[in-house]
XYZ file of C-alpha atoms in Angstrom:
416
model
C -90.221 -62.624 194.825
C -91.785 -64.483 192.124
C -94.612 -65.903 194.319
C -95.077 -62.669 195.885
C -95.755 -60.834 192.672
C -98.011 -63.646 191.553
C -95.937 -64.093 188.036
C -96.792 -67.071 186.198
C -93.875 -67.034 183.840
C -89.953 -66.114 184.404
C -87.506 -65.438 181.487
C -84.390 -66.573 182.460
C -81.349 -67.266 180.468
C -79.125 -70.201 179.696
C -75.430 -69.096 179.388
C -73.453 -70.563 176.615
C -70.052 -70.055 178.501
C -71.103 -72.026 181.713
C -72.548 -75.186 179.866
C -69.120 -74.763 177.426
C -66.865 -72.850 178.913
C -64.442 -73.430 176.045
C -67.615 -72.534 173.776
C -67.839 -76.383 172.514
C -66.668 -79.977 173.021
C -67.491 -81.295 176.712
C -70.278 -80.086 178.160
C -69.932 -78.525 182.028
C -71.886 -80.814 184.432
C -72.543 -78.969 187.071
C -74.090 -75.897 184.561
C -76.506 -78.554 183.583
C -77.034 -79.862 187.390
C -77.704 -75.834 188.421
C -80.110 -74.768 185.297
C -82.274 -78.567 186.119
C -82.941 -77.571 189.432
C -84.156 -73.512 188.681
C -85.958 -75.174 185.748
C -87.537 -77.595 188.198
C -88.276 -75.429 191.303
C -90.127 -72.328 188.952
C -92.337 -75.190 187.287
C -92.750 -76.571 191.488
C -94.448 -72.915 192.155
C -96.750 -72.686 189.062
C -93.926 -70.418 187.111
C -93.365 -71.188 183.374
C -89.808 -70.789 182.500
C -89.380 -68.586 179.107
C -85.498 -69.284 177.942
C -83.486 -67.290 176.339
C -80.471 -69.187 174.619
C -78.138 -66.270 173.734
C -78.414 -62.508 175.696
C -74.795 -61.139 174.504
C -72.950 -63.776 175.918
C -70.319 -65.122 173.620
C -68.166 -67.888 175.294
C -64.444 -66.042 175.618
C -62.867 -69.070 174.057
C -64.544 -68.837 170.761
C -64.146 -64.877 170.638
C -60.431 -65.468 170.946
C -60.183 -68.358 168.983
C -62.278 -67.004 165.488
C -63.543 -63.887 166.349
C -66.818 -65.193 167.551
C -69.821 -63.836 165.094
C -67.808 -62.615 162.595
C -66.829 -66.275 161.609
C -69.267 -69.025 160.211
C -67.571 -70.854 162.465
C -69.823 -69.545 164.911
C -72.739 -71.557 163.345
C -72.116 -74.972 163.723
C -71.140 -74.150 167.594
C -73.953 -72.480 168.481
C -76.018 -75.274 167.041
C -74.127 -77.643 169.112
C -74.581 -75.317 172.352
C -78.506 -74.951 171.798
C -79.307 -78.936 171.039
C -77.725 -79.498 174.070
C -80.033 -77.346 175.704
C -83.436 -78.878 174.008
C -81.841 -82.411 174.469
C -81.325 -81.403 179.088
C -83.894 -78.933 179.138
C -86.624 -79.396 176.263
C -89.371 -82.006 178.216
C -90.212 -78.962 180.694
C -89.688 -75.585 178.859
C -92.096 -75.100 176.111
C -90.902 -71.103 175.223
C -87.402 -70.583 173.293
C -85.704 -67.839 172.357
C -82.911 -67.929 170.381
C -81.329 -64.290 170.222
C -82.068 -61.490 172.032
C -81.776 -58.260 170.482
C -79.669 -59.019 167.526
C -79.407 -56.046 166.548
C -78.336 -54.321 169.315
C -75.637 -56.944 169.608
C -74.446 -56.729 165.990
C -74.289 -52.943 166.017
C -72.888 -52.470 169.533
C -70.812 -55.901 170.177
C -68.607 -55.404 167.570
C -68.525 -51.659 166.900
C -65.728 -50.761 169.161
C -61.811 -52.249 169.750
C -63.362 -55.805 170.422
C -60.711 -57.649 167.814
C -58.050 -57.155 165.049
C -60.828 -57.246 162.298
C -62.409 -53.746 163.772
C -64.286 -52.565 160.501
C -67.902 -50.005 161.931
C -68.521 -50.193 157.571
C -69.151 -54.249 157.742
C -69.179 -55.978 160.972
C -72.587 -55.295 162.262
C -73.819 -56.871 158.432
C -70.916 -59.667 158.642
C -72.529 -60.403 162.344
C -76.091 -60.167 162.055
C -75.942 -62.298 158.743
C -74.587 -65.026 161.024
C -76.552 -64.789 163.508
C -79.654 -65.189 161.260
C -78.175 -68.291 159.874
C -77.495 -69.312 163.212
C -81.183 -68.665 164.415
C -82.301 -70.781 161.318
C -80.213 -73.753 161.397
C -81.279 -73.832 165.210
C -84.851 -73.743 164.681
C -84.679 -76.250 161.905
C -83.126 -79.124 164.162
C -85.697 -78.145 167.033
C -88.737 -78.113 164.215
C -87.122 -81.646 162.711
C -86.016 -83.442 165.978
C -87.623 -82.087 169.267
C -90.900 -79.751 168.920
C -93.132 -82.832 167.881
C -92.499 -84.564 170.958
C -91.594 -82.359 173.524
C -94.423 -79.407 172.205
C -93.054 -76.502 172.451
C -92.333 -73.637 170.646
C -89.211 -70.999 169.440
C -88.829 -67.543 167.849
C -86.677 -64.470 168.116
C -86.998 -61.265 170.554
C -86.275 -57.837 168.546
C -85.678 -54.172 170.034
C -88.371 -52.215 168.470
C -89.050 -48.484 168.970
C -91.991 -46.563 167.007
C -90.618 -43.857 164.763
C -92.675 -40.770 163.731
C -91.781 -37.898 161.027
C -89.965 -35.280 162.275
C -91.892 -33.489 159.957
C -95.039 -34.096 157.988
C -93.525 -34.418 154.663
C -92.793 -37.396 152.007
C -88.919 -37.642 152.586
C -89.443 -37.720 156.282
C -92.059 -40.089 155.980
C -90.019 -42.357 153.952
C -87.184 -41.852 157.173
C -89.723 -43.614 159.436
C -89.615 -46.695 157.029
C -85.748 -46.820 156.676
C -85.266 -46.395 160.432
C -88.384 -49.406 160.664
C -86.104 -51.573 158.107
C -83.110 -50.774 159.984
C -83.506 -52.163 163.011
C -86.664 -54.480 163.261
C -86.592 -55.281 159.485
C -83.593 -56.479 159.445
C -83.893 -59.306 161.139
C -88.254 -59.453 161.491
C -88.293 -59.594 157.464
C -85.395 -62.284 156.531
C -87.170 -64.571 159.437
C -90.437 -64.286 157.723
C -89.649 -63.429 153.622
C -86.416 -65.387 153.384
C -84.366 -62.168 152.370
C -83.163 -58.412 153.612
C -85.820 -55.198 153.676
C -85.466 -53.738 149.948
C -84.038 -50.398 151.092
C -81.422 -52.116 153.211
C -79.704 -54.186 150.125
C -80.232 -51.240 148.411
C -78.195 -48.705 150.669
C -75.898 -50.703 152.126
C -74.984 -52.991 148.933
C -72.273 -54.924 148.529
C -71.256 -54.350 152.370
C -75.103 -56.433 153.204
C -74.013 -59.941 152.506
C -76.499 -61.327 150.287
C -78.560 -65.147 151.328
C -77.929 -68.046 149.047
C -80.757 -69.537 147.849
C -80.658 -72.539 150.568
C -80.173 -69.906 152.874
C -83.102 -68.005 151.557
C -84.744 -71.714 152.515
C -83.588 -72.400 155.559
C -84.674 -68.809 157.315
C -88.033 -67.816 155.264
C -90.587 -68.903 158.047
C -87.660 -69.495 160.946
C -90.269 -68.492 163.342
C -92.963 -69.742 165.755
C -93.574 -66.099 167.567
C -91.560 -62.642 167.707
C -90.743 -61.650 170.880
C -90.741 -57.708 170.840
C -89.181 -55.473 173.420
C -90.143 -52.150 173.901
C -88.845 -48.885 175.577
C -88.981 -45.913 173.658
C -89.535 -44.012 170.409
C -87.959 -41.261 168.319
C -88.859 -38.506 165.908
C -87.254 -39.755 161.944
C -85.487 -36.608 160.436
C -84.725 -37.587 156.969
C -80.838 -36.777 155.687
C -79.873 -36.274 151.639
C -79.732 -39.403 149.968
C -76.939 -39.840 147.563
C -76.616 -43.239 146.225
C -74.249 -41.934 143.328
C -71.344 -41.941 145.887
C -70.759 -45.360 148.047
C -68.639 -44.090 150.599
C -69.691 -46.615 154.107
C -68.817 -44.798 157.222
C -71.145 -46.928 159.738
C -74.450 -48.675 160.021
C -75.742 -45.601 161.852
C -74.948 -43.293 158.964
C -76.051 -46.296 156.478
C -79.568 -45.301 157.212
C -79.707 -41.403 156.054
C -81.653 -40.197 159.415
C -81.182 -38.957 162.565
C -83.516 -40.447 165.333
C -84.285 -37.591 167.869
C -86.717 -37.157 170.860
C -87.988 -33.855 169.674
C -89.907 -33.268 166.226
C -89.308 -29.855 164.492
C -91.206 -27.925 166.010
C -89.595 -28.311 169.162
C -92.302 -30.914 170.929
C -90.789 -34.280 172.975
C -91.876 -37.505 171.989
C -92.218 -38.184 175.479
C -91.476 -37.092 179.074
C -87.680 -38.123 179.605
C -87.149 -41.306 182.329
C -85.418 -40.583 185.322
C -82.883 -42.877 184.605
C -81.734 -43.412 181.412
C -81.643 -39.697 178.612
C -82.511 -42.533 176.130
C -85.919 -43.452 177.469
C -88.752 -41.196 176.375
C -91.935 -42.314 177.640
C -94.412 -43.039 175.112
C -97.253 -45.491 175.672
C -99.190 -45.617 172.150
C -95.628 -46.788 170.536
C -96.147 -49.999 171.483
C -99.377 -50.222 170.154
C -97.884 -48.386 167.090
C -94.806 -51.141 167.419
C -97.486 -54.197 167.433
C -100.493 -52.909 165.008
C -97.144 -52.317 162.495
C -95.889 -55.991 162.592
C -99.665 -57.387 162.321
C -100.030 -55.527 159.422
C -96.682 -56.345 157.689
C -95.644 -59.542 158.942
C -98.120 -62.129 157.814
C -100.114 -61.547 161.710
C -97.908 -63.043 163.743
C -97.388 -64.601 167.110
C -96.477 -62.195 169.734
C -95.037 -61.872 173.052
C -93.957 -58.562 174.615
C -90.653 -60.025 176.120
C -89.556 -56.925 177.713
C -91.005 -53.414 178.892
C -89.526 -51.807 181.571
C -88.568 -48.406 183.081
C -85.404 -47.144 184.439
C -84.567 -45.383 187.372
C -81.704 -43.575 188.620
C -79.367 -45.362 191.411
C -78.949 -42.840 194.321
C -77.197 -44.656 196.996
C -78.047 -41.449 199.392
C -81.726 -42.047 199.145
C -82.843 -44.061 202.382
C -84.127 -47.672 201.228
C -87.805 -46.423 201.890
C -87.641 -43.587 199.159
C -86.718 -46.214 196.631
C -88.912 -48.529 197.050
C -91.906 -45.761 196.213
C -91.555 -45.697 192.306
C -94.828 -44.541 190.991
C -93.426 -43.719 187.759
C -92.559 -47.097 187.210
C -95.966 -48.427 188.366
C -97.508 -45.454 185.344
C -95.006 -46.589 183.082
C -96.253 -50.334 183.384
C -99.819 -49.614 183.618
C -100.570 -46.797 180.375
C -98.295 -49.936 178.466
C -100.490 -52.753 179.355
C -103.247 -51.061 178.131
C -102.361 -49.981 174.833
C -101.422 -53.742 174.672
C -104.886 -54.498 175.572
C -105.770 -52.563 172.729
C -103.673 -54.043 170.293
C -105.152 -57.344 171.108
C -108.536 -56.001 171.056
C -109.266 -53.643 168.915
C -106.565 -54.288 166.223
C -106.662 -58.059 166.671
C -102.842 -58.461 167.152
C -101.974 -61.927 168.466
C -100.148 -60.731 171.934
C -99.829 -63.518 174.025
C -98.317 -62.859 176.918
C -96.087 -59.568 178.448
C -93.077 -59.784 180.479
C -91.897 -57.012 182.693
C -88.255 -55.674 182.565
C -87.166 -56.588 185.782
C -87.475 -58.826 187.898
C -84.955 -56.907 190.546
C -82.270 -54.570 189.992
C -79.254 -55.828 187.218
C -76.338 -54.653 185.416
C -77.228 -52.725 182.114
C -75.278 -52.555 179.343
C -73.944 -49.257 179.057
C -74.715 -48.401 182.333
C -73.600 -51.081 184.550
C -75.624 -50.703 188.090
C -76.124 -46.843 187.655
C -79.561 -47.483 186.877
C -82.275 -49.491 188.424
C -85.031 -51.387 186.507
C -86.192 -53.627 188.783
C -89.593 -54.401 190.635
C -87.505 -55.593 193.540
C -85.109 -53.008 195.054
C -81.053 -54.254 195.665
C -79.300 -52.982 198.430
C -75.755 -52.917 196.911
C -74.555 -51.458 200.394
C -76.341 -53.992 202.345
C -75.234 -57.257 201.576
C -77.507 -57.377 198.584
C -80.521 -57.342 199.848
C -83.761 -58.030 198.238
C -87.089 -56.099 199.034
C -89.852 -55.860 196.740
C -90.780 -52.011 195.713
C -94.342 -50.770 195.564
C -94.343 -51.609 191.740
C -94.185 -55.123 193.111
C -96.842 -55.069 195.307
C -98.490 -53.047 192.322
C -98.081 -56.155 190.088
C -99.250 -58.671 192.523
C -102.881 -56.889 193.389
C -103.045 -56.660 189.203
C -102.413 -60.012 188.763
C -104.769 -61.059 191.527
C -107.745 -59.058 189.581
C -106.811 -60.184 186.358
C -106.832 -63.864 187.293
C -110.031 -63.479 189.214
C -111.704 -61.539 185.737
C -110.006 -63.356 183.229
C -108.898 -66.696 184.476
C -105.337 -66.130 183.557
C -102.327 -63.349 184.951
C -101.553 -61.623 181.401
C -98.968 -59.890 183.337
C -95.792 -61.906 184.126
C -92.142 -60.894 184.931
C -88.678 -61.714 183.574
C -85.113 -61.243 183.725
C -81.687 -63.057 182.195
C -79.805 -65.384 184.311
């Protein structure tokens, strides 16, 4: 499907539990044996493999045995987990990625019933602190003991949606920053400053666990690109702020906004997806999204590590109907070119743009209700695979583009 769609680059990722299934100590052969050989045979067909060492899958051992990320324990074991995957894997991929959307994993992994510790006030700032030390500590040993010989390079892929005022006015304005801060700052900021987004440590307090000072050290420059992924964007609508009275009822709340898809006078950010209520379709976000970290991020390197557009799964449809999905094909198209435009005219360093999926997957959230993939699964058919016309889309574009520019621009990706 790969070949067919002329994709020169696959992100694919490497799952802690099935090279440790007990999270650490020996290390599963046969994981190693299965991710050497899909390593090898994408690099065989011209592919360039684009790993992604943690996509919100914690090995069940360590959850069980210390509560996984809210422990420090988790540090050290991650470490462990990742060097082994530079020291098996390092000579042929040249792209790491060492969390994916942090903060949706901080927020949503640990906000319900998960473990005895359940606390919505803390845990999503007790997790995401460790993960950024994690990140850190992982990016120093690959810096110090791999990236000079084996050439590659590692960063961190965000969630990032563009927020506008709900109104044009100063305290709704300032909402657009907080809700910025929130979610991309909190993790784009530390890897670049060494430290949290002002407004965060100074809403959230004593519940945001402050950096030492070698931690400050370790994570201030913890990055070789920022991997952004893209979907959607909201209207900011700011709430009373009253930092007289610290009563912590949840991240969400933390914030003092409410993200909506309509402004005040009643107009939608975007037309609504057909599969997903969450997903408002707004091209010129990501432009906003990538313009915005230029600008306050010291410039730096960027891919665009997912984009993608959901569909409804309607098992009543004939196969035929589903493979026509022209809004998917729109979706991908109006995006590309406001990254064009980034790169162009606002001289943001994108280097490359993945596609959100490769074929249909399980969602969090949704689990196979919806369908973001450029290859259609028959779930009542044995499984099978057949490529939709946003596939054959994708494979005519990259033909062009390599003829014009030299290179496909346009790749695709998926987890393991």
């Amino acid at each position: 499907m790969l070949k067919f769609m002329g994709a020169d680059a696959y992100r694919l990722g490497i799952s802690w539990s099935r090279l440790f299934p007990e999270g650490s100590g020996t290390v599963n052969q046969e994981a190693l044996d299965f991710y050497n050989k899909f390593i090898d045979l994408l690099i065989q067909n011209g592919i360039t493999p684009f790993v992604t060492l943690f996509h919100f899958n914690v090995p069940v051992a360590l959850q069980k045995k210390y509560d996984g990320f809210l422990s420090d324990n988790i540090v050290a074991d991650y470490a462990n987990f990742a060097d082994t995957c530079f020291k098996n894997f390092g000579d042929r991929v040249k792209h790491w990625v060492t969390f994916n959307e942090p903060q949706v994993w901080s927020v949503y992994g640990y906000k319900t019933k998960m473990t005895a510790k359940d606390d919505p006030t803390r845990n999503p700032y007790i997790v995401a602190h460790n993960i950024i030390v994690s990140h850190a500590t992982v990016v120093k040993n690959y810096r110090e003991n791999y990236q000079g010989s084996q050439g590659g390079e590692i960063g961190m892929s965000l969630s990032t949606q563009w927020n506008m005022p709900y109104e044009n006015s100063p305290e709704h304005i300032d909402a657009c920053g907080r809700a910025w801060d929130f979610h991309f700052g909190w993790f784009a900021e530390p890897m670049i400053a060494g430290d949290y987004p002002f407004i965060m440590k100074a809403l959230v307090r004593d519940r945001l666990r402050a950096f030492t000072t070698e931690e400050k050290e370790l994570i201030k420059g913890s990055c070789d690109f920022i991997g952004i992924n893209y979907y959607t964007s909201r209207f900011a609508q700011a709430l009373p702020i009253d930092t007289t009275v610290d009563v912590p009822t949840s991240y969400d709340k933390d914030q003092y906004l409410n993200a909506l898809s309509t402004n005040s006078s009643g107009e939608s950010i975007g037309p609504t997806s057909s599969g997903s209520s969450q997903i408002n379709v707004y091209p010129a976000g990501i432009r906003d999204v990538l313009r915005h970290t230029k600008n306050h991020y010291k410039s730096p390197k960027i891919y665009i590590t997912e984009n993608g557009y959901p569909t409804a799964r309607n098992d009543k449809n004939p196969t035929w109907k589903e493979l026509e999905d022209d809004d998917r094909i729109e979706f991908i198209e109006s995006h590309l070119r406001n990254v064009r435009d980034a790169q162009r005219i606002d001289g943001v360093d994108v280097n490359g743009y993945l596609v959100w999926a490769l074929m249909d997957n399980v969602e969090w959230g949704s689990g196979y209700n919806v369908r973001f993939g450029l290859s259609f699964i028959d779930y009542n058919n044995d499984l099978m695979r057949y490529p939709k016309k946003s596939a054959k889309w994708l494979r005519d574009f990259n033909m062009e583009d390599k003829e014009t520019n030299g290179s496909v621009t346009s790749t695709t990706t998926s987890t393991e």
